[in-house]
CSV table of C-alpha atoms in Angstrom, one decimal:
chain,number,residue,atom,x,y,z
A,1,MET,CA,-27.8,14.4,5.1
A,2,ALA,CA,-29.8,13.9,2.0
A,3,GLU,CA,-33.5,13.3,2.5
A,4,GLY,CA,-33.4,10.3,0.2
A,5,ASN,CA,-31.0,8.6,2.6
A,6,GLN,CA,-33.7,8.4,5.3
A,7,SER,CA,-30.9,7.9,7.8
A,8,THR,CA,-30.8,8.7,11.5
A,9,VAL,CA,-27.0,8.1,11.6
A,10,THR,CA,-25.0,11.3,11.4
A,11,GLU,CA,-21.7,9.9,12.4
A,12,PHE,CA,-19.9,6.6,12.9
A,13,ILE,CA,-17.8,5.3,15.8
A,14,LEU,CA,-14.6,3.3,15.1
A,15,THR,CA,-14.1,0.7,17.7
A,16,GLY,CA,-10.4,0.1,16.7
A,17,PHE,CA,-9.5,-3.2,18.5
A,18,PRO,CA,-12.7,-4.1,20.4
A,19,GLY,CA,-11.0,-6.3,23.1
A,20,LEU,CA,-8.2,-3.9,23.9
A,21,HIS,CA,-7.9,-3.2,27.6
A,22,PRO,CA,-8.0,0.5,28.4
A,23,GLU,CA,-4.6,0.3,30.1
A,24,TYR,CA,-3.0,-0.7,26.8
A,25,GLN,CA,-4.6,2.0,24.7
A,26,ASP,CA,-1.8,4.5,25.1
A,27,LEU,CA,0.8,1.9,24.2
A,28,VAL,CA,-1.1,0.9,21.1
A,29,SER,CA,-1.5,4.6,20.0
A,30,ALA,CA,2.3,5.1,20.6
A,31,ILE,CA,3.0,2.0,18.4
A,32,LEU,CA,0.7,3.2,15.7
A,33,PHE,CA,2.3,6.6,15.8
A,34,PHE,CA,5.7,5.0,15.6
A,35,VAL,CA,4.6,3.0,12.5
A,36,TYR,CA,3.2,6.1,10.9
A,37,PHE,CA,6.4,8.1,11.6
A,38,LEU,CA,8.6,5.4,10.2
A,39,THR,CA,6.4,5.0,7.1
A,40,MET,CA,6.5,8.7,6.4
A,41,ALA,CA,10.2,9.1,7.2
A,42,GLY,CA,11.2,6.1,5.0
A,43,ASN,CA,9.1,6.9,2.0
A,44,VAL,CA,9.8,10.6,2.0
A,45,THR,CA,13.5,9.8,2.2
A,46,ILE,CA,13.1,7.6,-0.9
A,47,LEU,CA,11.3,10.4,-2.7
A,48,PHE,CA,14.0,12.8,-1.7
A,49,ILE,CA,16.8,10.5,-3.0
A,50,PHE,CA,14.9,10.1,-6.3
A,51,ALA,CA,14.6,13.9,-6.7
A,52,MET,CA,18.2,14.5,-5.9
A,53,ASP,CA,19.8,11.7,-7.9
A,54,HIS,CA,19.0,11.8,-11.7
A,55,SER,CA,20.8,8.4,-12.2
A,56,LEU,CA,17.7,6.9,-10.5
A,57,HIS,CA,15.4,8.2,-13.2
A,58,LYS,CA,14.8,4.8,-14.7
A,59,PRO,CA,11.6,2.7,-15.2
A,60,MET,CA,12.1,0.5,-12.1
A,61,TYR,CA,12.6,3.5,-9.8
A,62,TYR,CA,9.7,5.4,-11.3
A,63,ILE,CA,7.6,2.4,-10.3
A,64,ILE,CA,9.0,2.5,-6.8
A,65,LEU,CA,8.3,6.3,-6.7
A,66,ASN,CA,4.6,5.5,-7.4
A,67,LEU,CA,4.6,2.8,-4.7
A,68,CYS,CA,6.1,5.2,-2.2
A,69,THR,CA,3.5,7.9,-3.0
A,70,CYS,CA,0.7,5.3,-2.6
A,71,ASP,CA,2.1,4.1,0.7
A,72,ILE,CA,2.3,7.7,2.1
A,73,LEU,CA,-1.3,8.4,1.1
A,74,PHE,CA,-2.7,5.2,2.4
A,75,SER,CA,-1.0,5.5,5.8
A,76,THR,CA,-2.1,9.1,6.0
A,77,THR,CA,-5.7,8.1,5.2
A,78,THR,CA,-6.0,5.4,7.8
A,79,LEU,CA,-3.6,5.9,10.7
A,80,PRO,CA,-4.1,9.5,12.1
A,81,LYS,CA,-7.8,8.8,12.9
A,82,ILE,CA,-7.2,5.6,14.8
A,83,ILE,CA,-4.2,7.2,16.6
A,84,SER,CA,-6.4,10.1,17.7
A,85,LYS,CA,-9.0,7.6,18.9
A,86,TYR,CA,-6.6,6.1,21.5
A,87,TRP,CA,-4.5,9.2,22.1
A,88,PHE,CA,-7.3,11.8,22.4
A,89,HIS,CA,-10.3,9.5,22.8
A,90,SER,CA,-11.8,10.7,19.6
A,91,GLY,CA,-13.2,7.7,17.9
A,92,THR,CA,-16.1,9.4,16.1
A,93,ILE,CA,-16.1,10.2,12.4
A,94,SER,CA,-18.7,12.1,10.5
A,95,PHE,CA,-21.0,10.3,8.0
A,96,THR,CA,-19.5,12.0,4.9
A,97,ALA,CA,-15.9,11.7,6.2
A,98,CYS,CA,-16.3,8.0,6.7
A,99,PHE,CA,-17.3,7.5,3.1
A,100,VAL,CA,-14.4,9.7,1.9
A,101,GLN,CA,-12.0,7.5,3.9
A,102,MET,CA,-13.7,4.4,2.5
A,103,PHE,CA,-13.1,5.7,-1.1
A,104,PHE,CA,-9.4,6.4,-0.5
A,105,VAL,CA,-8.9,3.0,1.3
A,106,HIS,CA,-10.2,1.1,-1.7
A,107,TYR,CA,-8.8,3.5,-4.3
A,108,LEU,CA,-5.3,3.4,-3.0
A,109,GLY,CA,-5.5,-0.4,-2.5
A,110,THR,CA,-6.4,-0.7,-6.1
A,111,VAL,CA,-3.6,1.6,-7.2
A,112,ASN,CA,-1.2,-0.4,-5.1
A,113,SER,CA,-2.3,-3.6,-6.9
A,114,TYR,CA,-1.8,-1.9,-10.3
A,115,ILE,CA,1.7,-0.7,-9.3
A,116,LEU,CA,2.7,-4.2,-8.3
A,117,PHE,CA,1.5,-5.4,-11.7
A,118,LEU,CA,3.8,-2.8,-13.3
A,119,MET,CA,6.7,-4.0,-11.1
A,120,ALA,CA,6.2,-7.6,-12.3
A,121,LEU,CA,6.0,-6.4,-15.9
A,122,ASP,CA,9.2,-4.5,-15.5
A,123,ARG,CA,11.1,-7.6,-14.3
A,124,TYR,CA,9.4,-9.9,-16.8
A,125,LEU,CA,10.6,-7.7,-19.7
A,126,ALA,CA,14.0,-7.1,-18.2
A,127,VAL,CA,14.7,-10.9,-17.8
A,128,CYS,CA,12.7,-12.5,-20.5
A,129,HIS,CA,13.0,-9.9,-23.3
A,130,PRO,CA,16.2,-7.9,-22.4
A,131,LEU,CA,16.8,-6.6,-25.9
A,132,LYS,CA,13.2,-5.3,-26.2
A,133,TYR,CA,13.1,-3.8,-22.7
A,134,PRO,CA,14.6,-0.4,-23.5
A,135,ILE,CA,12.0,0.0,-26.3
A,136,LEU,CA,8.9,-1.4,-24.6
A,137,LEU,CA,9.4,0.0,-21.1
A,138,ASN,CA,11.1,3.4,-21.2
A,139,ASN,CA,10.4,6.3,-18.9
A,140,SER,CA,7.7,7.7,-21.2
A,141,THR,CA,5.9,4.3,-21.2
A,142,ILE,CA,6.1,4.0,-17.4
A,143,LEU,CA,4.7,7.6,-17.0
A,144,ILE,CA,1.7,6.7,-19.2
A,145,LEU,CA,1.1,3.4,-17.5
A,146,SER,CA,1.4,5.0,-14.0
A,147,ILE,CA,-1.0,7.8,-14.8
A,148,THR,CA,-3.4,5.2,-16.3
A,149,ALA,CA,-3.2,3.2,-13.1
A,150,TRP,CA,-4.0,6.2,-10.9
A,151,VAL,CA,-6.9,7.4,-13.2
A,152,VAL,CA,-8.5,4.0,-13.9
A,153,ALA,CA,-8.5,3.0,-10.2
A,154,HIS,CA,-11.1,5.7,-9.5
A,155,ALA,CA,-13.9,4.0,-11.3
A,156,GLY,CA,-14.5,0.9,-9.1
A,157,SER,CA,-13.8,2.7,-5.8
A,158,LEU,CA,-16.1,5.6,-6.7
A,159,MET,CA,-18.9,3.1,-7.7
A,160,LEU,CA,-18.6,1.4,-4.3
A,161,VAL,CA,-19.2,4.8,-2.6
A,162,ILE,CA,-22.0,5.9,-4.9
A,163,ARG,CA,-23.9,2.6,-4.3
A,164,ALA,CA,-23.3,2.5,-0.5
A,165,TYR,CA,-23.9,6.2,0.4
A,166,PRO,CA,-27.7,6.4,-0.2
A,167,LEU,CA,-28.4,3.2,1.8
A,168,PRO,CA,-30.6,3.7,4.9
A,169,TYR,CA,-28.4,3.7,8.0
A,170,CYS,CA,-30.9,3.6,10.8
A,171,ALA,CA,-29.5,1.1,13.3
A,172,SER,CA,-26.1,0.8,14.9
A,173,ASN,CA,-23.4,3.3,13.9
A,174,ILE,CA,-20.5,1.3,15.4
A,175,ILE,CA,-17.8,0.1,12.9
A,176,ASN,CA,-15.7,-2.8,14.2
A,177,HIS,CA,-12.6,-1.7,12.5
A,178,CYS,CA,-9.7,0.8,12.7
A,179,TYR,CA,-11.0,2.6,9.5
A,180,CYS,CA,-14.0,2.8,7.3
A,181,ASP,CA,-14.3,0.3,4.5
A,182,HIS,CA,-17.1,-1.1,2.4
A,183,ILE,CA,-17.9,-4.1,4.5
A,184,GLY,CA,-17.7,-2.2,7.8
A,185,ILE,CA,-20.1,0.4,6.6
A,186,THR,CA,-22.6,-1.5,4.5
A,187,ILE,CA,-23.1,-4.2,7.1
A,188,LEU,CA,-24.8,-1.4,9.2
A,189,ALA,CA,-27.4,-0.6,6.6
A,190,CYS,CA,-31.0,-1.4,7.3
A,191,THR,CA,-31.5,-3.3,4.1
A,192,ASP,CA,-30.4,-6.5,2.4
A,193,ARG,CA,-26.7,-6.2,1.8
A,194,ALA,CA,-26.4,-9.0,-0.8
A,195,PRO,CA,-27.0,-6.7,-3.9
A,196,TYR,CA,-24.2,-4.4,-2.7
A,197,GLY,CA,-21.9,-6.9,-1.0
A,198,PHE,CA,-21.5,-9.4,-3.9
A,199,PRO,CA,-20.5,-6.8,-6.6
A,200,ALA,CA,-18.0,-5.3,-4.0
A,201,PHE,CA,-16.6,-8.8,-3.4
A,202,VAL,CA,-16.2,-9.4,-7.2
A,203,PHE,CA,-14.5,-6.0,-7.5
A,204,ALA,CA,-12.1,-6.9,-4.7
A,205,MET,CA,-11.3,-10.3,-6.3
A,206,VAL,CA,-10.7,-8.8,-9.7
A,207,MET,CA,-8.4,-6.1,-8.3
A,208,LEU,CA,-6.6,-8.6,-6.2
A,209,LEU,CA,-6.5,-11.7,-8.4
A,210,GLY,CA,-6.2,-10.0,-11.8
A,211,PRO,CA,-2.7,-8.5,-11.2
A,212,LEU,CA,-1.8,-11.5,-9.1
A,213,ALA,CA,-2.4,-13.9,-12.0
A,214,PHE,CA,-0.1,-11.9,-14.2
A,215,ILE,CA,2.5,-11.7,-11.4
A,216,VAL,CA,2.5,-15.5,-11.0
A,217,PHE,CA,2.7,-15.9,-14.8
A,218,SER,CA,5.5,-13.4,-15.1
A,219,TYR,CA,7.6,-15.0,-12.4
A,220,CYS,CA,7.1,-18.5,-13.8
A,221,CYS,CA,8.4,-17.2,-17.1
A,222,ILE,CA,11.3,-15.5,-15.3
A,223,ILE,CA,12.2,-18.8,-13.5
A,224,ILE,CA,12.1,-20.7,-16.8
A,225,ALA,CA,14.3,-18.1,-18.5
A,226,VAL,CA,16.8,-18.1,-15.6
A,227,LEU,CA,17.0,-21.9,-15.6
A,228,LYS,CA,18.1,-21.8,-19.3
A,229,ILE,CA,21.1,-19.7,-18.4
A,230,ALA,CA,24.1,-22.1,-18.3
A,231,ASN,CA,26.3,-19.9,-16.1
A,232,VAL,CA,25.4,-20.3,-12.4
A,233,GLN,CA,26.6,-16.8,-11.6
A,234,GLY,CA,24.4,-15.5,-14.4
A,235,ARG,CA,21.4,-17.2,-12.8
A,236,ILE,CA,22.1,-15.8,-9.4
A,237,LYS,CA,22.5,-12.3,-10.9
A,238,SER,CA,19.3,-12.5,-12.8
A,239,LEU,CA,17.3,-13.7,-9.8
A,240,SER,CA,18.9,-11.0,-7.6
A,241,THR,CA,17.5,-8.3,-9.8
A,242,CYS,CA,14.0,-9.7,-9.0
A,243,SER,CA,14.4,-10.2,-5.3
A,244,THR,CA,13.4,-6.7,-4.2
A,245,GLN,CA,10.2,-6.7,-6.2
A,246,LEU,CA,9.4,-10.3,-5.2
A,247,ILE,CA,9.7,-9.5,-1.5
A,248,ILE,CA,7.5,-6.4,-1.8
A,249,ILE,CA,4.9,-8.3,-3.8
A,250,SER,CA,4.9,-11.2,-1.3
A,251,LEU,CA,4.4,-8.8,1.7
A,252,TYR,CA,1.3,-7.3,-0.1
A,253,TYR,CA,-0.4,-10.5,-1.5
A,254,LEU,CA,0.5,-13.4,0.8
A,255,PRO,CA,-1.3,-12.2,3.9
A,256,ARG,CA,-4.4,-11.1,1.9
A,257,CYS,CA,-4.6,-14.4,0.1
A,258,PHE,CA,-4.3,-16.2,3.4
A,259,VAL,CA,-7.2,-14.2,4.9
A,260,TYR,CA,-9.4,-14.9,1.9
A,261,LEU,CA,-8.5,-18.5,1.8
A,262,ALA,CA,-9.0,-19.0,5.5
A,263,SER,CA,-12.5,-17.6,5.4
A,264,ASN,CA,-13.4,-19.9,2.5
A,265,VAL,CA,-12.1,-23.1,4.2
A,266,GLY,CA,-13.8,-22.4,7.5
A,267,ILE,CA,-11.0,-21.0,9.5
A,268,THR,CA,-12.4,-18.2,11.7
A,269,PHE,CA,-10.7,-15.5,13.7
A,270,SER,CA,-11.9,-13.4,16.6
A,271,ALA,CA,-12.8,-9.8,15.8
A,272,ASP,CA,-9.6,-8.6,17.4
A,273,MET,CA,-7.4,-11.1,15.6
A,274,ARG,CA,-9.0,-10.3,12.2
A,275,ILE,CA,-8.4,-6.6,12.7
A,276,VAL,CA,-4.8,-7.2,13.8
A,277,ILE,CA,-4.1,-9.2,10.7
A,278,ILE,CA,-5.7,-6.6,8.4
A,279,MET,CA,-3.8,-3.8,10.0
A,280,MET,CA,-0.5,-5.8,9.8
A,281,TYR,CA,-0.8,-6.5,6.0
A,282,SER,CA,-2.2,-3.0,5.4
A,283,LEU,CA,0.4,-0.9,7.3
A,284,CYS,CA,3.5,-3.0,7.7
A,285,PRO,CA,4.5,-3.1,3.9
A,286,PRO,CA,4.5,0.7,3.6
A,287,MET,CA,6.8,0.9,6.6
A,288,ILE,CA,9.1,-2.0,5.5
A,289,ASN,CA,9.3,-1.2,1.8
A,290,PRO,CA,11.7,1.7,2.0
A,291,LEU,CA,14.1,-0.5,4.0
A,292,ILE,CA,13.9,-3.2,1.3
A,293,TYR,CA,14.6,-0.7,-1.4
A,294,CYS,CA,17.8,0.5,0.3
A,295,LEU,CA,19.0,-3.0,1.4
A,296,ARG,CA,18.2,-4.8,-1.8
A,297,ALA,CA,18.5,-2.2,-4.6
A,298,LYS,CA,22.3,-1.5,-5.0
A,299,GLN,CA,21.9,1.8,-6.9
A,300,MET,CA,19.4,3.1,-4.3
A,301,ARG,CA,21.8,2.1,-1.5
A,302,GLU,CA,24.7,3.8,-3.2
A,303,SER,CA,22.7,6.9,-3.8
A,304,LEU,CA,21.7,7.1,-0.2
A,305,ARG,CA,25.3,6.7,0.9
A,306,LYS,CA,26.3,9.5,-1.5
A,307,GLN,CA,23.7,11.8,0.1
A,308,PHE,CA,24.9,11.1,3.6
A,309,LYS,CA,28.5,11.8,2.5
A,310,ARG,CA,27.6,14.9,0.7
A,311,ARG,CA,25.7,16.3,3.8
A,312,ALA,CA,28.6,15.3,6.1
A,313,VAL,CA,31.1,17.2,3.8
A,314,LEU,CA,28.8,20.3,3.7
A,315,LYS,CA,28.4,20.2,7.5
A,316,LYS,CA,32.1,19.9,8.0
A,317,ALA,CA,32.8,22.8,5.6
A,318,HIS,CA,30.2,24.9,7.4
A,319,VAL,CA,31.8,24.2,10.8
A,320,SER,CA,35.3,25.0,9.4
A,321,ALA,CA,34.0,28.3,8.0
A,322,ILE,CA,32.5,29.3,11.3
A,323,SER,CA,35.7,28.4,13.2
A,324,ASP,CA,37.9,30.4,10.8
């Protein structure tokens, strides 16, 4: 620990779900492991399909590729530690490792928000400016925008860590959460949190509400453009192309907005309920998203079916060769 930190805390303890009865800890760890397994299996499958089927190399699917990568990294950053807490009774995390986890939690959350912004931009241009879409949003443009999102997201998250790391942590080292985040860590500092908490709150609001404002604007424009289509079938087809993205965006934003709104209108939650809500909106979308891609995106569904048929044919051929 750096001397300037003047801290007696060398490690933090993650409480997980504070009110969880010991007899249910194994069950909770099994559920979390199942969630992690499904998240990894689903998103890796999408990455595999994308790599094998070149017909999917289009702007919309490049955006989904970024979202899958972000979901894999976020789940890997947060879930293994809390699983090990309940499975192996290892709830401690070193001082530095906690800040590293905090950085990736906020960094990947910011990247996710930027990717959803790109998803809304893709549908906005496809529906409202279809003739300009191939020019404005081709694969090269998406590549540049995606790289920009991953690079720019570093700045705010790194600043949160740089400002929080040197604070004196000389009291409790217990974090009432399943992973390290800015609020959970800085609330333990032996100093006034206001100069650090308010900028972090502003950063969170900008990262959440900035892309959300454009998403709301883009879908308002999409609805107006669709209503101008005289053919009912044409309206349904146009809206169906947006359904996948709209479901994914809703899963990410609606629970977060509910939590922020509830805290501002005086609705309070118990510590356990708050953590459950946060874990649900943080970990359920990465697990559910691959299923949404395959059920709602026709080309993705067809590609997955082709891969299964191809593997079935190869397996049958292999068995026939052995029997001969």
